Short mmCIF file of C-alpha atoms in Angstrom, two decimals:
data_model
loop_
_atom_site.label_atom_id
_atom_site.label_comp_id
_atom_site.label_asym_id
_atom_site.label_seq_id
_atom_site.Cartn_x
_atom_site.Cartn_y
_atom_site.Cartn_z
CA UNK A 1 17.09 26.69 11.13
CA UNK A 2 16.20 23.27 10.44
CA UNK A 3 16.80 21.15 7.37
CA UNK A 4 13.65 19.22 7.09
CA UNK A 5 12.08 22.85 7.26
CA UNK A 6 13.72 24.31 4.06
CA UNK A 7 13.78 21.29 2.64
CA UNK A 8 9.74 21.64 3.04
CA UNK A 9 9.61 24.94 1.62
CA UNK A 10 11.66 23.76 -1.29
CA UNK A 11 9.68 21.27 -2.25
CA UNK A 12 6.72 23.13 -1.93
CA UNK A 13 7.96 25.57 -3.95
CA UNK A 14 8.70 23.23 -7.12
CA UNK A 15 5.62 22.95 -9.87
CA UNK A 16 5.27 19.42 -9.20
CA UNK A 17 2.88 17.33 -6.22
CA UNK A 18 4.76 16.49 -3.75
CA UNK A 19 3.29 12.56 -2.65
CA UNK A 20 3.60 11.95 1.37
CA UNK A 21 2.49 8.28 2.36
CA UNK A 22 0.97 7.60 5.61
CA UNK A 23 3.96 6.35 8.15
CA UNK A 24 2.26 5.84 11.54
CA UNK A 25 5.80 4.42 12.86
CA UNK A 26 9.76 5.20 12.26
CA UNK A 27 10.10 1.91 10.39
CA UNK A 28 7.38 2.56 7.91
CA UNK A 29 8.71 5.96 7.81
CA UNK A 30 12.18 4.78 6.76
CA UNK A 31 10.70 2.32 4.40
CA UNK A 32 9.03 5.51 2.59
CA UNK A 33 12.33 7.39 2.14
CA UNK A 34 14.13 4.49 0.78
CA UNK A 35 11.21 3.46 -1.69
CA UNK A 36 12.05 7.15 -2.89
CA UNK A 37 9.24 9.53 -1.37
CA UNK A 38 10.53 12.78 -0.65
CA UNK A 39 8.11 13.40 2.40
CA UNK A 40 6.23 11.18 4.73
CA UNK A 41 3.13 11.88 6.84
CA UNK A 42 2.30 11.00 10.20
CA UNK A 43 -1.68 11.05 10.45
CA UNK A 44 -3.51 10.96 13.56
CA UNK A 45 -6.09 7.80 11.74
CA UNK A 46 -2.86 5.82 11.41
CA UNK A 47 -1.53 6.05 14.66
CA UNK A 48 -4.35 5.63 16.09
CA UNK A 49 -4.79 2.54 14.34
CA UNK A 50 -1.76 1.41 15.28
CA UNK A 51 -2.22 1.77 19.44
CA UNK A 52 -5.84 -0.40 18.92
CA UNK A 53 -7.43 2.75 19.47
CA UNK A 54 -10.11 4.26 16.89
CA UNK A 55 -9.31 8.12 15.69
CA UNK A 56 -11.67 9.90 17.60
CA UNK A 57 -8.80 12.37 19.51
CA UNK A 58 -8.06 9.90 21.62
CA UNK A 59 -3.92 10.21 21.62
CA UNK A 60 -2.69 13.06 23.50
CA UNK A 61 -0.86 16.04 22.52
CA UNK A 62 2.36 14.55 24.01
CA UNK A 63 1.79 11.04 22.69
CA UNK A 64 1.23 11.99 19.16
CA UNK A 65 4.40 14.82 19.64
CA UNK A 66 6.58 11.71 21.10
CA UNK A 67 5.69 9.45 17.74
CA UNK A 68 6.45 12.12 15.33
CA UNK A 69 9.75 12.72 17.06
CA UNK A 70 10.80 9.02 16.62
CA UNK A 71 9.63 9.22 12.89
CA UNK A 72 11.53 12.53 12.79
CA UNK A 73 14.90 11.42 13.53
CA UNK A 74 14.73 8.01 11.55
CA UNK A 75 14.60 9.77 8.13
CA UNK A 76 16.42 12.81 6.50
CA UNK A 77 13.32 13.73 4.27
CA UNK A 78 10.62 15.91 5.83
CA UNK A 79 7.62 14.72 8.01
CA UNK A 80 4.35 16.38 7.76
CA UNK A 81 2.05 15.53 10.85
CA UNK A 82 -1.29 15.48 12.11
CA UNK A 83 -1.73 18.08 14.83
CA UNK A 84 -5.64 17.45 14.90
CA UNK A 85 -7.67 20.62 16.84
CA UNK A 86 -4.40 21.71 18.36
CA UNK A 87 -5.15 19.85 21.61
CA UNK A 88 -7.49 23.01 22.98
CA UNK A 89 -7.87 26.58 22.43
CA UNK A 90 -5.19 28.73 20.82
CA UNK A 91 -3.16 28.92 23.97
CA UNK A 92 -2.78 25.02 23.80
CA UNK A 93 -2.07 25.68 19.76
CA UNK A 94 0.73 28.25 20.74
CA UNK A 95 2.46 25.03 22.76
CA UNK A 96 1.40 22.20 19.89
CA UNK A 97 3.53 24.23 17.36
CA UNK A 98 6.65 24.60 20.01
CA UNK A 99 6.37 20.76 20.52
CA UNK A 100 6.43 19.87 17.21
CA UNK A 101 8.98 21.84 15.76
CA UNK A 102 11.53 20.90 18.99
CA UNK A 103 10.26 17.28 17.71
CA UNK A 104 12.29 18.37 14.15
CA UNK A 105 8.38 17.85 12.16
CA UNK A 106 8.70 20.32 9.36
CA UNK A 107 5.01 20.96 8.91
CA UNK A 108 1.50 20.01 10.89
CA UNK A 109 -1.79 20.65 10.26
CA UNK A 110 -4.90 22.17 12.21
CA UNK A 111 -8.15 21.35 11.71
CA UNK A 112 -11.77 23.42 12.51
CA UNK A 113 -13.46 20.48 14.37
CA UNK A 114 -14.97 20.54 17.73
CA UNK A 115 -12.84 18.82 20.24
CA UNK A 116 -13.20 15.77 20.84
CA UNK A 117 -12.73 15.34 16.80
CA UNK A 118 -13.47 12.62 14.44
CA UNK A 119 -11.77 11.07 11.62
CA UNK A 120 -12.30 13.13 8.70
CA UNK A 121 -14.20 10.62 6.70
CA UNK A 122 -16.23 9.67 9.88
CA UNK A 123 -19.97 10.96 9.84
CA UNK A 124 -21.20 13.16 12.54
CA UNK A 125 -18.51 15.98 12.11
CA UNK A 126 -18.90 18.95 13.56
CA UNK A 127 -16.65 22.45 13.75
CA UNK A 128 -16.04 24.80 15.68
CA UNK A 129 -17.03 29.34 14.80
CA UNK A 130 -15.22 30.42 12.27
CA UNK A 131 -13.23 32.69 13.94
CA UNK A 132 -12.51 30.53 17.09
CA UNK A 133 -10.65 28.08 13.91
CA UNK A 134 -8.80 31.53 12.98
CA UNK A 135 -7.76 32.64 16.20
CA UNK A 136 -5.77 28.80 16.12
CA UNK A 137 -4.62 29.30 12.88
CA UNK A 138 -2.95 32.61 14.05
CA UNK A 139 -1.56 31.53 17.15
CA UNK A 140 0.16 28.98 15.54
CA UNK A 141 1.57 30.97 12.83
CA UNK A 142 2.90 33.12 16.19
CA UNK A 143 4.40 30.22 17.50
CA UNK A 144 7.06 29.20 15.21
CA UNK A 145 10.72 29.84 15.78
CA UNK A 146 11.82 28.45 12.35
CA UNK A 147 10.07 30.50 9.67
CA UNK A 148 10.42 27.75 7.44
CA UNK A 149 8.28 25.80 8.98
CA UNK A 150 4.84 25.36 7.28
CA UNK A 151 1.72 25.76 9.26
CA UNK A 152 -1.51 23.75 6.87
CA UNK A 153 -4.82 25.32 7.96
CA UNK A 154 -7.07 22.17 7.29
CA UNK A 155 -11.17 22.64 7.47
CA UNK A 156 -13.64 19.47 7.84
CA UNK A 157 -16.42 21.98 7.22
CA UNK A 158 -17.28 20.38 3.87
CA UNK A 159 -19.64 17.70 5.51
CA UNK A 160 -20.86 20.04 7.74
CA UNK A 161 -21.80 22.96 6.35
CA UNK A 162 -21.24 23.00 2.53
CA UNK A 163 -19.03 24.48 0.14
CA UNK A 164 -19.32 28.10 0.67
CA UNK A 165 -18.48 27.86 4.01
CA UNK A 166 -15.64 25.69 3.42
CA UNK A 167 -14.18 28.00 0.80
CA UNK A 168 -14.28 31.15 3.35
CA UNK A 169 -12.84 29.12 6.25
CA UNK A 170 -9.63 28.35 3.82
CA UNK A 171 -9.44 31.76 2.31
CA UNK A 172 -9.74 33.12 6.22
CA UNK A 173 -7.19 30.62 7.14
CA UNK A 174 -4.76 31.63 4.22
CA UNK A 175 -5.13 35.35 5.29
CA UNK A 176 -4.36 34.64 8.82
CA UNK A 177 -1.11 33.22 7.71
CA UNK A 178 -1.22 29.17 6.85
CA UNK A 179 0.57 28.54 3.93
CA UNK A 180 -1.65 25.70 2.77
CA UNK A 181 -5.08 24.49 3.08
CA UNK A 182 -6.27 21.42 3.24
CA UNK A 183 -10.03 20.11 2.29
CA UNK A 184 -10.39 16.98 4.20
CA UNK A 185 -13.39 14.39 2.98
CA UNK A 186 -12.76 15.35 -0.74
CA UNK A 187 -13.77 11.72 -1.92
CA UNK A 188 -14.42 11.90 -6.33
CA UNK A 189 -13.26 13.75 -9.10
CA UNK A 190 -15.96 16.59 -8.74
CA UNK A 191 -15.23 17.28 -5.55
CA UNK A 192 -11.50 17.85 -6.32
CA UNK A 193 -11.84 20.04 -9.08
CA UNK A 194 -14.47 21.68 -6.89
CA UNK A 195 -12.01 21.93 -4.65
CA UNK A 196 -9.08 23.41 -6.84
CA UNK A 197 -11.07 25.85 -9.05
CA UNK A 198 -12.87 27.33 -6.27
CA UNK A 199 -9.23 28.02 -4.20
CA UNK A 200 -7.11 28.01 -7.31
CA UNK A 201 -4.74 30.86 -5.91
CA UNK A 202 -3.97 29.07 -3.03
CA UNK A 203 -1.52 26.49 -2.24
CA UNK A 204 -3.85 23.53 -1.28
CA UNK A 205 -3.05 19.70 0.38
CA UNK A 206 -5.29 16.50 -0.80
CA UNK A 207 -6.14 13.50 1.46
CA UNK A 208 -7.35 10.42 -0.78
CA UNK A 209 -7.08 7.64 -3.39
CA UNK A 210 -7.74 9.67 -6.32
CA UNK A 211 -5.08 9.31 -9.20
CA UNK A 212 -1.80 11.33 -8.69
CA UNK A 213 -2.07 12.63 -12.70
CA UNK A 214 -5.66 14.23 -11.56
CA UNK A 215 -4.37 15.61 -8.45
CA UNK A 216 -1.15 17.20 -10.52
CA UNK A 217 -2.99 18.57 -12.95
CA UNK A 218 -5.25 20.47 -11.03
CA UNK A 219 -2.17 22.40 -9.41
CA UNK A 220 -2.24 20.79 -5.53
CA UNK A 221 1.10 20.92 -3.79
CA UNK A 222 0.94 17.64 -1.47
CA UNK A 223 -0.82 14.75 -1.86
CA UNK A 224 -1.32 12.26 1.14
CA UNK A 225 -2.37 8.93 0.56
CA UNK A 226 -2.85 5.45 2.51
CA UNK A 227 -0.94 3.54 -0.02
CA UNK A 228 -0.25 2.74 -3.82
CA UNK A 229 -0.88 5.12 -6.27
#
């Protein structure tokens, strides 16, 4: 199985955050690892970005695969990416996981929001039934030849619909077989420790700015960020 993979799982399985910087390219990728990051993150706003094109699920399935295998093979140290809706249905899911793992990723994420999606800190969100999001969640778990490989169950329900149904979209997730959720448009302090108490026995990912100390404390595995900490 794959080295980035356990080396995933290892990390993840250490007390400690683990910090992933956005790399939307190979070079910024490489400059991560040498800076000393032990993990880099290929987001879907920063590639995006970086083809002139705003992140409204614009880049397709094999574009963003084809970018996070050149990022993938420029760095020893594991790349989480961006798998936004899972291009479709759970069928399509089934074949984003397959494509990303052959790209040597060692973990993605898949988010709840209608397709076409949004940035997650865009306004006028919106997400798809709760158990259509499951039913993705679980066919991606299927997918995977390399066990090790981590499969983040990510909900932009937060804006939409509140906290309550936020919280049973990551505990359904969880149960379906994600090994991490991830709360994206968590923007202050309340809404992190929101975040954490309310899923403390879960292994959980934060998106933002908010101090690394703060985000440690509270018990989070990975932190992604945009830049200096």
């Amino acid at each position: 199985m794959g080295k980035a993979t356990k080396e995933m799982r290892k990390l993840l399985s250490e007390k400690r955050l683990t910090l992933a910087p956005f790399a939307y390219d190979a070079f910024a990728a490489r400059i991560a690892e040498e800076t000393g990051f032990q993990a880099v993150y290929m987001s879907g706003f920063g590639v995006s970005m970086s083809k002139g094109m705003p992140d409204f699920g614009l880049l397709t399935q094999t574009e963003m695969v084809q970018n996070a295998s050149y990022i993938a093979q420029s760095v020893d140290i594991p790349v989480i990416a961006d798998a936004d809706t899972g291009y479709g249905n759970p069928i399509n899911t089934f074949r984003t996981v397959s494509e990303y793992e052959r790209a040597g990723v060692a973990a993605i994420h898949i988010e709840d929001q209608v397709t076409p999606k949004k940035c997650g800190f865009f306004e006028g969100k919106d997400v798809i039934p709760l158990d259509e999001a499951v039913a993705k969640i679980r066919s991606a778990v299927d997918a995977r030849s390399d066990p090790d490989f981590v499969i983040i169950g990510r909900s932009d329900a937060l804006a939409v619909n509140g906290w309550e149904d936020t919280i049973n979209r990551c505990k359904a997730f969880y149960q379906a077989g994600a090994d991490i959720v991830f709360v994206d448009g968590i923007k202050t302090r309340e809404d992190l420790r929101n975040y954490a108490d309310h899923l403390k026995d879960i292994p959980r990912m934060y998106n933002g700015q908010l101090p690394v100390s703060d985000v440690d404390a509270l018990g989070f595995k990975i932190q992604i960020h945009r830049g200096p900490m």
